[in-house]
Coordinates of N, CA and C in Angstrom, one line a residue:
M264 N 118.1 224.1 -103.3 CA 116.7 223.8 -102.6 C 115.3 224.7 -102.3
N265 N 115.1 225.2 -102.3 CA 114.1 225.7 -102.0 C 112.7 224.7 -101.2
D266 N 112.8 224.8 -100.4 CA 111.1 223.8 -100.0 C 110.3 224.4 -99.2
P267 N 109.7 224.8 -99.9 CA 108.5 225.7 -99.5 C 107.4 225.4 -98.1
V268 N 107.6 225.9 -97.1 CA 106.7 225.9 -95.6 C 105.6 226.3 -96.1
M269 N 105.8 225.0 -95.3 CA 103.7 224.5 -95.3 C 103.5 225.3 -93.7
P270 N 102.4 226.5 -94.0 CA 101.6 227.3 -93.4 C 101.6 227.2 -91.6
R271 N 101.6 227.5 -90.6 CA 101.6 225.9 -89.4 C 100.2 225.9 -89.5
L272 N 99.2 226.0 -89.7 CA 98.0 225.9 -89.6 C 97.7 224.3 -90.1
D273 N 98.3 224.3 -91.5 CA 97.9 223.6 -92.3 C 98.7 221.7 -91.3
L274 N 100.2 222.3 -91.1 CA 101.2 221.6 -90.3 C 99.9 220.8 -88.9
L275 N 99.3 221.3 -88.0 CA 98.5 221.5 -87.5 C 97.3 220.1 -87.5
R276 N 96.6 220.5 -88.7 CA 96.0 219.4 -88.9 C 95.9 218.7 -89.6
F277 N 97.1 218.1 -90.1 CA 98.0 217.6 -90.5 C 98.5 216.2 -89.1
L278 N 98.9 217.0 -87.9 CA 99.1 216.3 -86.4 C 97.7 215.4 -86.3
E279 N 96.8 216.3 -86.6 CA 95.3 216.4 -85.8 C 94.8 215.1 -86.3
R280 N 95.6 214.7 -87.7 CA 94.7 213.7 -88.2 C 95.2 212.6 -88.2
V281 N 97.4 212.3 -88.0 CA 98.1 211.3 -87.3 C 97.1 210.9 -85.6
Q282 N 97.3 212.4 -85.0 CA 96.1 212.2 -83.7 C 94.7 210.8 -83.9
E283 N 94.1 211.3 -84.8 CA 93.3 210.8 -84.8 C 93.6 209.0 -85.2
Q284 N 94.5 209.3 -86.2 CA 94.7 207.7 -86.6 C 95.6 206.7 -85.7
D285 N 96.3 207.8 -84.8 CA 96.4 206.2 -83.5 C 95.9 206.7 -82.5
L286 N 94.2 207.6 -81.9 CA 92.9 207.9 -81.8 C 92.6 206.2 -81.6
D287 N 92.5 205.4 -82.5 CA 91.1 204.4 -83.6 C 91.7 203.7 -83.8
R288 N 93.1 203.4 -83.5 CA 94.2 202.1 -83.1 C 94.2 201.4 -82.2
T289 N 94.3 202.8 -81.2 CA 94.4 202.4 -79.7 C 92.9 201.9 -79.6
R290 N 91.7 202.6 -80.7 CA 90.9 202.5 -79.7 C 90.6 200.6 -80.0
R291 N 90.8 200.6 -81.4 CA 90.4 198.6 -81.6 C 91.4 197.5 -80.7
W292 N 92.6 198.4 -80.3 CA 93.1 197.8 -79.7 C 92.6 197.4 -78.0
I293 N 92.5 198.2 -77.5 CA 90.9 197.9 -75.8 C 90.1 197.0 -76.8
E294 N 89.0 197.0 -77.7 CA 88.2 196.7 -78.7 C 88.7 195.4 -77.9
D295 N 89.4 195.0 -79.1 CA 90.2 193.5 -79.2 C 90.3 192.4 -77.8
E296 N 91.0 193.5 -76.8 CA 91.4 192.6 -75.4 C 90.8 192.5 -74.2
E297 N 89.2 193.1 -74.9 CA 88.3 193.2 -74.2 C 87.4 192.4 -75.0
T298 N 87.5 192.0 -76.0 CA 86.5 190.3 -76.7 C 87.6 189.2 -76.5
R299 N 89.5 189.5 -76.0 CA 89.6 188.6 -75.3 C 89.1 187.7 -73.9
E300 N 89.4 189.2 -73.2 CA 88.9 189.0 -71.3 C 87.0 189.0 -72.1
R301 N 86.4 188.7 -72.5 CA 85.3 188.1 -72.4 C 85.5 186.8 -73.4
E302 N 85.9 186.3 -73.7 CA 85.6 184.9 -74.5 C 87.0 183.6 -73.3
R303 N 87.5 184.9 -72.8 CA 88.7 184.0 -71.1 C 86.9 183.6 -70.4
E304 N 87.0 184.3 -70.3 CA 85.5 184.6 -69.0 C 85.5 183.5 -68.8
R305 N 84.4 183.5 -70.3 CA 83.0 182.7 -71.5 C 83.7 180.8 -70.9
G306 N 85.2 180.9 -71.2 CA 86.1 179.3 -71.8 C 86.3 179.0 -70.2
I307 N 86.0 179.6 -69.0 CA 86.1 179.7 -67.2 C 84.5 178.8 -67.0
Q308 N 84.3 179.8 -67.2 CA 82.9 180.0 -66.6 C 82.5 178.4 -68.0
A309 N 82.8 177.6 -69.2 CA 82.0 176.8 -69.8 C 83.0 175.8 -68.7
R310 N 84.0 176.2 -68.6 CA 85.4 174.2 -67.5 C 84.3 173.7 -66.8
P311 N 84.5 171.6 -67.6 CA 83.6 171.1 -65.9 C 84.5 171.4 -64.8
P312 N 84.0 172.1 -64.2 CA 84.4 171.2 -62.7 C 85.8 169.8 -62.6
A313 N 85.9 170.2 -61.4 CA 87.4 168.8 -61.8 C 86.9 167.6 -61.1
P314 N 86.9 167.4 -61.3 CA 86.9 166.1 -60.4 C 87.8 165.1 -59.7
D315 N 87.0 164.1 -58.5 CA 87.2 164.1 -56.9 C 88.2 163.2 -57.8
W316 N 87.4 162.3 -58.6 CA 88.9 161.8 -57.8 C 90.0 161.8 -59.6
M317 N 90.8 161.0 -59.7 CA 91.1 160.7 -61.0 C 92.1 159.0 -61.0
I318 N 92.3 158.5 -62.3 CA 93.3 157.8 -62.9 C 94.4 157.3 -63.6
E319 N 94.9 157.6 -63.3 CA 96.5 158.5 -64.2 C 97.0 156.7 -63.8
R320 N 96.6 156.5 -65.8 CA 96.9 155.4 -67.1 C 98.6 155.2 -66.9
G321 N 98.9 154.4 -68.1 CA 100.6 154.1 -67.9 C 100.7 154.8 -69.0
L322 N 102.2 154.3 -69.6 CA 102.8 155.5 -71.2 C 102.4 155.5 -72.3
D323 N 101.3 154.6 -72.7 CA 100.6 154.1 -73.7 C 99.0 153.7 -72.7
G324 N 98.4 153.2 -74.0 CA 96.4 152.8 -73.5 C 96.0 151.7 -73.3
H325 N 97.8 151.2 -73.2 CA 97.6 149.1 -73.1 C 98.2 148.8 -72.1
T326 N 99.1 149.5 -71.5 CA 99.3 149.4 -70.1 C 99.0 149.5 -69.2
P327 N 98.3 148.9 -67.7 CA 97.6 149.1 -66.8 C 97.9 150.3 -66.2
P328 N 96.5 151.0 -65.8 CA 97.3 152.1 -64.6 C 97.5 152.8 -63.5
V329 N 98.3 152.9 -63.9 CA 99.6 152.7 -62.8 C 98.9 154.5 -60.7
Y330 N 98.2 154.6 -61.2 CA 98.1 155.4 -59.7 C 96.1 155.5 -59.8
V331 N 96.5 155.7 -58.4 CA 94.6 156.5 -58.2 C 95.1 157.5 -57.4
H332 N 94.7 158.5 -58.2 CA 94.5 160.3 -57.0 C 93.2 161.1 -57.2
R333 N 93.5 162.2 -56.2 CA 92.2 162.8 -55.3 C 92.6 163.6 -56.8
G334 N 91.0 164.4 -56.8 CA 90.7 165.6 -57.8 C 91.8 165.8 -58.0
D335 N 92.5 166.5 -56.1 CA 93.2 167.9 -56.8 C 94.4 168.0 -56.6
C336 N 94.9 166.5 -57.0 CA 96.1 166.1 -56.1 C 97.0 166.8 -57.2
H337 N 98.8 167.3 -57.5 CA 99.2 167.9 -58.2 C 100.5 167.2 -58.4
M338 N 100.5 165.9 -57.7 CA 101.3 164.7 -59.2 C 101.0 164.2 -59.7
A339 N 99.8 164.2 -60.3 CA 98.2 163.4 -60.9 C 98.8 164.4 -62.6
G340 N 99.3 163.3 -62.9 CA 100.4 162.9 -64.2 C 98.7 163.6 -65.0
K341 N 100.0 164.2 -67.1 CA 98.7 164.6 -68.0 C 98.1 163.9 -68.5
R342 N 98.7 162.3 -68.7 CA 97.1 160.6 -68.2 C 97.0 160.2 -67.0
S343 N 96.5 161.2 -66.7 CA 95.0 160.8 -66.1 C 93.9 161.6 -66.6
R344 N 92.7 160.5 -65.9 CA 91.1 161.0 -66.4 C 90.4 161.1 -65.6
G345 N 89.8 161.4 -65.3 CA 88.6 161.9 -64.3 C 87.7 160.8 -64.3
V346 N 87.7 159.5 -63.2 CA 86.6 159.2 -62.9 C 85.8 159.0 -61.0
T347 N 84.5 158.4 -62.1 CA 83.6 158.1 -60.2 C 84.0 157.6 -59.0
E348 N 83.7 157.4 -58.0 CA 83.4 156.8 -56.8 C 84.2 156.0 -57.1
D349 N 83.6 155.4 -57.3 CA 83.1 153.9 -57.7 C 84.3 153.2 -58.1
Q350 N 84.5 154.0 -60.0 CA 85.7 153.6 -60.3 C 87.0 153.9 -59.7
A351 N 87.0 155.1 -58.3 CA 88.3 154.6 -58.1 C 88.1 153.6 -57.1
R352 N 87.3 153.3 -56.3 CA 87.5 152.3 -55.2 C 87.4 151.4 -55.7
R353 N 87.5 150.5 -57.2 CA 87.1 150.2 -57.6 C 88.5 149.4 -58.7
A354 N 89.6 150.7 -58.9 CA 90.9 150.0 -59.0 C 91.0 149.7 -57.9
L355 N 91.3 150.9 -56.7 CA 92.2 150.5 -55.4 C 92.2 149.2 -55.2
A356 N 90.5 148.3 -55.1 CA 90.7 146.8 -55.0 C 90.8 145.9 -56.1
E357 N 91.3 146.5 -56.5 CA 92.1 145.5 -58.1 C 93.6 145.8 -58.1
R358 N 94.0 146.6 -57.1 CA 95.7 146.5 -56.8 C 96.2 147.6 -57.8
V359 N 95.6 148.7 -58.7 CA 96.0 150.0 -58.4 C 96.6 150.7 -58.2
D360 N 98.1 151.5 -57.3 CA 98.5 152.0 -55.8 C 97.7 152.8 -56.0
A361 N 97.6 153.1 -55.0 CA 96.7 154.8 -54.3 C 98.5 156.2 -54.3
C362 N 98.3 157.0 -55.1 CA 99.4 158.3 -55.0 C 99.1 158.8 -53.5
P363 N 101.0 158.4 -53.5 CA 101.3 158.4 -52.0 C 101.3 159.8 -51.3
H364 N 100.9 161.1 -52.2 CA 101.2 162.3 -51.9 C 99.6 162.2 -51.5
C365 N 98.7 162.4 -52.3 CA 96.9 162.9 -52.3 C 96.3 161.5 -50.8
R366 N 96.6 160.9 -51.2 CA 96.6 159.3 -49.9 C 94.7 159.6 -50.7
P367 N 94.1 158.8 -51.7 CA 92.6 158.7 -51.7 C 92.6 157.5 -51.5
D368 N 93.4 156.5 -50.9 CA 92.5 155.2 -50.8 C 91.7 155.7 -48.6
T369 N 92.8 156.3 -47.8 CA 92.3 156.5 -46.7 C 90.9 157.8 -47.0
E370 N 91.2 158.5 -47.6 CA 89.7 159.4 -48.5 C 89.0 158.1 -48.4
L371 N 88.9 157.1 -49.1 CA 87.7 156.4 -49.1 C 87.6 154.9 -48.3
G372 N 88.5 155.4 -47.2 CA 88.3 154.6 -46.3 C 88.8 152.9 -46.8
I373 N 89.7 153.2 -47.6 CA 89.8 151.7 -48.5 C 91.8 151.5 -47.7
L374 N 91.4 150.3 -46.1 CA 93.5 150.8 -46.5 C 93.3 149.5 -46.3
D375 N 94.8 149.0 -46.6 CA 95.9 148.2 -46.8 C 95.5 146.9 -46.0

């Protein structure tokens, strides 16, 4: 077993190439992360504003609405969609229940 010994300078040049490759890879990762961050920011800026009022639909598309919510209500479910103030008032007038948590009927001045 006679392994030729590489001169120290060759080993250092090899190490330099490996480290350059590592640095290039790290720079690509940084670039990718910056791109993702820019896209995330663009998505946030392009997001439509939260609605002022929401109506929560029933379990399927054919059942009547369940609740009227304020736009910032934490209890509004995934079946909620944004509506205008007029539509929220109309729904409350048509006996759609007001959310007991956010009380949109009180804010809209519609009391039973």
